[in-house]
PDB file of C-alpha atoms in Angstrom:
ATOM      1  CA  UNK A 296      -4.160   0.124  13.767  1.00 79.00           C
ATOM      2  CA  UNK A 297      -7.325  -0.186  11.719  1.00 80.00           C
ATOM      3  CA  UNK A 298      -9.047   2.938  10.419  1.00 80.00           C
ATOM      4  CA  UNK A 299      -8.323   6.636  10.124  1.00 81.00           C
ATOM      5  CA  UNK A 300      -5.288   7.920  11.994  1.00 78.00           C
ATOM      6  CA  UNK A 301      -4.925  11.664  12.530  1.00 82.00           C
ATOM      7  CA  UNK A 302      -1.908  12.570  14.587  1.00 81.00           C
ATOM      8  CA  UNK A 303       1.218  14.637  14.733  1.00 80.00           C
ATOM      9  CA  UNK A 304       3.323  11.726  15.987  1.00 84.00           C
ATOM     10  CA  UNK A 305       2.336   8.040  15.701  1.00 86.00           C
ATOM     11  CA  UNK A 306       5.086   5.408  15.913  1.00 89.00           C
ATOM     12  CA  UNK A 307       4.291   1.879  14.745  1.00 88.00           C
ATOM     13  CA  UNK A 308       6.798  -0.289  16.592  1.00 89.00           C
ATOM     14  CA  UNK A 309       5.968  -4.038  16.407  1.00 84.00           C
ATOM     15  CA  UNK A 310       2.283  -3.375  15.721  1.00 82.00           C
ATOM     16  CA  UNK A 311       0.407  -4.056  12.497  1.00 90.00           C
ATOM     17  CA  UNK A 312      -1.737  -2.000  10.169  1.00 89.00           C
ATOM     18  CA  UNK A 313      -4.799  -4.034   9.188  1.00 89.00           C
ATOM     19  CA  UNK A 314      -8.006  -3.318   7.291  1.00 92.00           C
ATOM     20  CA  UNK A 315      -8.459   0.035   5.559  1.00 93.00           C
ATOM     21  CA  UNK A 316      -6.384   2.947   6.881  1.00 93.00           C
ATOM     22  CA  UNK A 317      -6.153   6.664   6.126  1.00 94.00           C
ATOM     23  CA  UNK A 318      -3.065   8.353   7.538  1.00 94.00           C
ATOM     24  CA  UNK A 319      -3.366  12.085   8.255  1.00 94.00           C
ATOM     25  CA  UNK A 320      -0.334  13.707   9.868  1.00 94.00           C
ATOM     26  CA  UNK A 321       2.800  11.687  10.590  1.00 94.00           C
ATOM     27  CA  UNK A 322       3.491   8.015  11.104  1.00 93.00           C
ATOM     28  CA  UNK A 323       6.884   6.408  11.679  1.00 94.00           C
ATOM     29  CA  UNK A 324       7.015   2.716  10.786  1.00 94.00           C
ATOM     30  CA  UNK A 325       9.755   1.076  12.864  1.00 93.00           C
ATOM     31  CA  UNK A 326       8.547  -2.544  13.104  1.00 89.00           C
ATOM     32  CA  UNK A 327       5.453  -4.633  12.452  1.00 88.00           C
ATOM     33  CA  UNK A 328       3.801  -5.265   9.104  1.00 94.00           C
ATOM     34  CA  UNK A 329       1.203  -3.944   6.700  1.00 95.00           C
ATOM     35  CA  UNK A 330       0.250  -7.360   5.318  1.00 96.00           C
ATOM     36  CA  UNK A 331      -3.234  -7.326   3.828  1.00 96.00           C
ATOM     37  CA  UNK A 332      -3.855  -3.648   4.605  1.00 96.00           C
ATOM     38  CA  UNK A 333      -5.231  -0.920   2.336  1.00 96.00           C
ATOM     39  CA  UNK A 334      -3.468   2.354   3.157  1.00 96.00           C
ATOM     40  CA  UNK A 335      -4.085   5.902   1.937  1.00 97.00           C
ATOM     41  CA  UNK A 336      -1.575   8.566   2.902  1.00 96.00           C
ATOM     42  CA  UNK A 337      -3.255  11.970   2.749  1.00 96.00           C
ATOM     43  CA  UNK A 338      -1.646  14.993   1.113  1.00 97.00           C
ATOM     44  CA  UNK A 339       0.550  16.979   3.510  1.00 95.00           C
ATOM     45  CA  UNK A 340       1.117  13.775   5.526  1.00 96.00           C
ATOM     46  CA  UNK A 341       4.467  12.062   6.102  1.00 97.00           C
ATOM     47  CA  UNK A 342       5.125   8.363   6.601  1.00 96.00           C
ATOM     48  CA  UNK A 343       8.703   7.519   7.570  1.00 97.00           C
ATOM     49  CA  UNK A 344       9.822   3.937   6.997  1.00 96.00           C
ATOM     50  CA  UNK A 345      12.567   3.652   9.598  1.00 93.00           C
ATOM     51  CA  UNK A 346      12.809  -0.010  10.554  1.00 81.00           C
ATOM     52  CA  UNK A 347      16.358  -1.280  10.122  1.00 81.00           C
ATOM     53  CA  UNK A 348      15.321  -4.803   9.099  1.00 85.00           C
ATOM     54  CA  UNK A 349      12.430  -5.723   6.809  1.00 92.00           C
ATOM     55  CA  UNK A 350       9.138  -3.981   6.204  1.00 94.00           C
ATOM     56  CA  UNK A 351       6.482  -6.421   4.991  1.00 96.00           C
ATOM     57  CA  UNK A 352       3.698  -5.297   2.654  1.00 96.00           C
ATOM     58  CA  UNK A 353       2.355  -8.652   1.402  1.00 97.00           C
ATOM     59  CA  UNK A 354      -1.121  -8.370  -0.196  1.00 97.00           C
ATOM     60  CA  UNK A 355      -1.067  -4.618   0.493  1.00 97.00           C
ATOM     61  CA  UNK A 356      -2.338  -1.599  -1.419  1.00 98.00           C
ATOM     62  CA  UNK A 357      -0.670   1.740  -0.646  1.00 98.00           C
ATOM     63  CA  UNK A 358      -1.799   5.037  -2.179  1.00 98.00           C
ATOM     64  CA  UNK A 359       0.564   7.889  -1.348  1.00 98.00           C
ATOM     65  CA  UNK A 360      -0.650  11.463  -1.836  1.00 98.00           C
ATOM     66  CA  UNK A 361       1.824  12.907   0.681  1.00 98.00           C
ATOM     67  CA  UNK A 362       5.432  11.953   1.405  1.00 98.00           C
ATOM     68  CA  UNK A 363       6.976   8.579   2.134  1.00 98.00           C
ATOM     69  CA  UNK A 364      10.488   9.010   3.554  1.00 98.00           C
ATOM     70  CA  UNK A 365      12.033   5.541   3.138  1.00 98.00           C
ATOM     71  CA  UNK A 366      15.056   5.939   5.405  1.00 97.00           C
ATOM     72  CA  UNK A 367      15.965   2.305   6.104  1.00 95.00           C
ATOM     73  CA  UNK A 368      14.880  -1.296   5.841  1.00 93.00           C
ATOM     74  CA  UNK A 369      14.050  -3.566   2.961  1.00 95.00           C
ATOM     75  CA  UNK A 370      10.440  -3.516   1.681  1.00 96.00           C
ATOM     76  CA  UNK A 371       9.025  -6.952   0.855  1.00 97.00           C
ATOM     77  CA  UNK A 372       5.892  -7.328  -1.239  1.00 97.00           C
ATOM     78  CA  UNK A 373       3.935  -9.869  -3.219  1.00 97.00           C
ATOM     79  CA  UNK A 374       1.866 -12.928  -2.216  1.00 96.00           C
ATOM     80  CA  UNK A 375      -1.519 -14.120  -3.518  1.00 92.00           C
ATOM     81  CA  UNK A 376      -3.351 -10.860  -4.233  1.00 93.00           C
ATOM     82  CA  UNK A 377      -0.082  -8.951  -4.717  1.00 97.00           C
ATOM     83  CA  UNK A 378       1.288  -5.646  -3.524  1.00 98.00           C
ATOM     84  CA  UNK A 379       0.344  -2.464  -5.375  1.00 98.00           C
ATOM     85  CA  UNK A 380       1.864   0.940  -4.626  1.00 98.00           C
ATOM     86  CA  UNK A 381       0.350   4.066  -6.209  1.00 98.00           C
ATOM     87  CA  UNK A 382       2.614   7.066  -5.664  1.00 98.00           C
ATOM     88  CA  UNK A 383       1.030  10.453  -6.460  1.00 98.00           C
ATOM     89  CA  UNK A 384       3.195  12.377  -4.002  1.00 98.00           C
ATOM     90  CA  UNK A 385       6.887  12.028  -3.108  1.00 98.00           C
ATOM     91  CA  UNK A 386       8.483   8.629  -2.453  1.00 98.00           C
ATOM     92  CA  UNK A 387      11.860   9.670  -1.058  1.00 98.00           C
ATOM     93  CA  UNK A 388      14.400   6.809  -0.921  1.00 98.00           C
ATOM     94  CA  UNK A 389      17.058   7.941   1.557  1.00 97.00           C
ATOM     95  CA  UNK A 390      18.808   4.564   1.769  1.00 96.00           C
ATOM     96  CA  UNK A 391      20.640   1.815  -0.102  1.00 97.00           C
ATOM     97  CA  UNK A 392      17.906  -0.792   0.315  1.00 96.00           C
ATOM     98  CA  UNK A 393      15.606  -2.835  -1.905  1.00 97.00           C
ATOM     99  CA  UNK A 394      11.912  -3.090  -2.761  1.00 98.00           C
ATOM    100  CA  UNK A 395      11.421  -6.738  -3.710  1.00 98.00           C
ATOM    101  CA  UNK A 396       8.834  -9.404  -4.467  1.00 98.00           C
ATOM    102  CA  UNK A 397       9.825 -11.730  -1.612  1.00 97.00           C
ATOM    103  CA  UNK A 398       6.427 -13.421  -1.352  1.00 97.00           C
ATOM    104  CA  UNK A 399       5.928 -14.148  -5.092  1.00 95.00           C
ATOM    105  CA  UNK A 400       2.823 -13.165  -7.011  1.00 95.00           C
ATOM    106  CA  UNK A 401       2.830  -9.529  -8.113  1.00 97.00           C
ATOM    107  CA  UNK A 402       4.517  -6.438  -6.744  1.00 98.00           C
ATOM    108  CA  UNK A 403       3.831  -3.282  -8.758  1.00 98.00           C
ATOM    109  CA  UNK A 404       5.036   0.277  -8.108  1.00 98.00           C
ATOM    110  CA  UNK A 405       3.047   2.855 -10.118  1.00 98.00           C
ATOM    111  CA  UNK A 406       4.773   6.229  -9.999  1.00 98.00           C
ATOM    112  CA  UNK A 407       2.603   9.189 -10.992  1.00 98.00           C
ATOM    113  CA  UNK A 408       4.413  11.615  -8.651  1.00 98.00           C
ATOM    114  CA  UNK A 409       8.145  11.741  -7.832  1.00 98.00           C
ATOM    115  CA  UNK A 410      10.413   8.825  -6.941  1.00 98.00           C
ATOM    116  CA  UNK A 411      13.562  10.428  -5.504  1.00 98.00           C
ATOM    117  CA  UNK A 412      16.882   8.901  -4.372  1.00 97.00           C
ATOM    118  CA  UNK A 413      19.054  11.076  -2.139  1.00 95.00           C
ATOM    119  CA  UNK A 414      21.375  11.275   0.876  1.00 93.00           C
ATOM    120  CA  UNK A 415      23.295   8.008   0.270  1.00 93.00           C
ATOM    121  CA  UNK A 416      25.832   7.096  -2.402  1.00 92.00           C
ATOM    122  CA  UNK A 417      24.878   3.433  -2.911  1.00 95.00           C
ATOM    123  CA  UNK A 418      22.023   1.802  -4.809  1.00 97.00           C
ATOM    124  CA  UNK A 419      18.313   1.750  -4.074  1.00 98.00           C
ATOM    125  CA  UNK A 420      16.992  -1.246  -6.004  1.00 98.00           C
ATOM    126  CA  UNK A 421      13.588  -1.997  -7.415  1.00 98.00           C
ATOM    127  CA  UNK A 422      14.388  -5.725  -7.626  1.00 98.00           C
ATOM    128  CA  UNK A 423      13.626  -8.253 -10.319  1.00 96.00           C
ATOM    129  CA  UNK A 424      10.063  -9.498  -9.901  1.00 97.00           C
ATOM    130  CA  UNK A 425       8.817  -5.968  -9.188  1.00 98.00           C
ATOM    131  CA  UNK A 426       7.190  -4.009 -12.029  1.00 97.00           C
ATOM    132  CA  UNK A 427       7.913  -0.255 -11.977  1.00 97.00           C
ATOM    133  CA  UNK A 428       5.524   1.840 -14.090  1.00 97.00           C
ATOM    134  CA  UNK A 429       6.503   5.491 -14.429  1.00 96.00           C
ATOM    135  CA  UNK A 430       4.478   8.378 -15.770  1.00 95.00           C
ATOM    136  CA  UNK A 431       5.895  10.820 -13.212  1.00 96.00           C
ATOM    137  CA  UNK A 432       9.429  11.873 -12.313  1.00 97.00           C
ATOM    138  CA  UNK A 433      12.435   9.778 -11.375  1.00 97.00           C
ATOM    139  CA  UNK A 434      14.885  12.021  -9.523  1.00 97.00           C
ATOM    140  CA  UNK A 435      18.345  10.571  -8.734  1.00 96.00           C
ATOM    141  CA  UNK A 436      20.070  13.262  -6.681  1.00 95.00           C
ATOM    142  CA  UNK A 437      22.648  10.980  -5.007  1.00 94.00           C
ATOM    143  CA  UNK A 438      23.518   7.342  -5.601  1.00 95.00           C
ATOM    144  CA  UNK A 439      21.748   5.057  -8.040  1.00 96.00           C
ATOM    145  CA  UNK A 440      18.144   4.057  -8.688  1.00 97.00           C
ATOM    146  CA  UNK A 441      18.335   0.535 -10.161  1.00 98.00           C
ATOM    147  CA  UNK A 442      15.268  -0.807 -11.967  1.00 97.00           C
ATOM    148  CA  UNK A 443      16.210  -4.491 -12.068  1.00 97.00           C
ATOM    149  CA  UNK A 444      12.877  -5.929 -13.196  1.00 95.00           C
ATOM    150  CA  UNK A 445      10.175  -5.018 -15.691  1.00 95.00           C
ATOM    151  CA  UNK A 446       9.496  -1.327 -16.140  1.00 95.00           C
ATOM    152  CA  UNK A 447       7.715   1.154 -18.355  1.00 93.00           C
ATOM    153  CA  UNK A 448       8.778   4.740 -18.937  1.00 92.00           C
ATOM    154  CA  UNK A 449       5.667   6.325 -20.400  1.00 90.00           C
ATOM    155  CA  UNK A 450       5.747   9.276 -22.760  1.00 88.00           C
ATOM    156  CA  UNK A 451       6.155  12.374 -20.621  1.00 87.00           C
ATOM    157  CA  UNK A 452       8.511  10.676 -18.155  1.00 91.00           C
ATOM    158  CA  UNK A 453      10.785  13.159 -16.414  1.00 93.00           C
ATOM    159  CA  UNK A 454      14.259  12.169 -15.221  1.00 93.00           C
ATOM    160  CA  UNK A 455      16.350  14.384 -12.972  1.00 93.00           C
ATOM    161  CA  UNK A 456      19.974  13.905 -11.966  1.00 94.00           C
ATOM    162  CA  UNK A 457      22.104  15.598  -9.324  1.00 93.00           C
ATOM    163  CA  UNK A 458      25.732  16.342 -10.132  1.00 91.00           C
ATOM    164  CA  UNK A 459      28.163  16.892  -7.268  1.00 80.00           C
ATOM    165  CA  UNK A 460      25.485  16.590  -4.587  1.00 63.00           C
ATOM    166  CA  UNK A 461      26.142  15.963  -0.916  1.00 65.00           C
ATOM    167  CA  UNK A 462      27.353  12.409  -1.556  1.00 65.00           C
ATOM    168  CA  UNK A 463      28.104  12.467  -5.282  1.00 79.00           C
ATOM    169  CA  UNK A 464      26.221  12.183  -8.520  1.00 91.00           C
ATOM    170  CA  UNK A 465      22.854  10.606  -9.204  1.00 95.00           C
ATOM    171  CA  UNK A 466      22.270   7.845 -11.741  1.00 94.00           C
ATOM    172  CA  UNK A 467      19.505   5.566 -12.949  1.00 94.00           C
ATOM    173  CA  UNK A 468      20.282   2.073 -14.211  1.00 95.00           C
ATOM    174  CA  UNK A 469      17.806  -0.012 -16.171  1.00 93.00           C
ATOM    175  CA  UNK A 470      17.579  -3.765 -16.717  1.00 91.00           C
ATOM    176  CA  UNK A 471      17.400  -3.341 -20.489  1.00 87.00           C
ATOM    177  CA  UNK A 472      17.322  -0.892 -23.361  1.00 85.00           C
ATOM    178  CA  UNK A 473      14.877   1.962 -22.906  1.00 81.00           C
ATOM    179  CA  UNK A 474      13.240   4.582 -25.005  1.00 79.00           C
ATOM    180  CA  UNK A 475      10.910   7.285 -23.864  1.00 76.00           C
ATOM    181  CA  UNK A 476       9.638  10.695 -24.896  1.00 82.00           C
ATOM    182  CA  UNK A 477      10.142  12.916 -21.913  1.00 86.00           C
ATOM    183  CA  UNK A 478      12.584  15.316 -20.349  1.00 89.00           C
ATOM    184  CA  UNK A 479      15.943  15.077 -18.614  1.00 89.00           C
ATOM    185  CA  UNK A 480      17.249  17.686 -16.188  1.00 89.00           C
ATOM    186  CA  UNK A 481      20.509  18.068 -14.302  1.00 90.00           C
ATOM    187  CA  UNK A 482      21.174  20.191 -11.231  1.00 87.00           C
TER     188      UNK A 482
END
């Protein structure tokens, strides 16, 4: 797929996104890779990452203005030019998987929207080698969000935690001491 995609039901199964792409509507990513692609997810659009194995984003730039429902599969980034994710919408981790820097170089997740963990009781990891920059909201409804590498929690950071949710409590673990000027909420 290379270009603008407007559809109510596209399934990427063993195909690749290449070039510059704008996703309008829904896309389910089951298999294939996004290596080297530039991807914009439009507002009111949903991308579901549903591949059970690995989802490769080497040398990729993703700008999410809609919803990414990360339901399964490890996300691997990095390589020469690096992987850069700009989340302005909702990045909804519904799994106990890992975003890592498997290909070396840089992998950076910039959260300006909401990074949510829900529906599973284990850990969703932002692995060592990945930089997580947060000026938005981190929302741990169930399970644990583990920032295992470098991170910044900018002034204004919002953290939300679920207590007694469908599969337990939410938590956020950090790789080192943290200070921030922001807000914490519990529901």
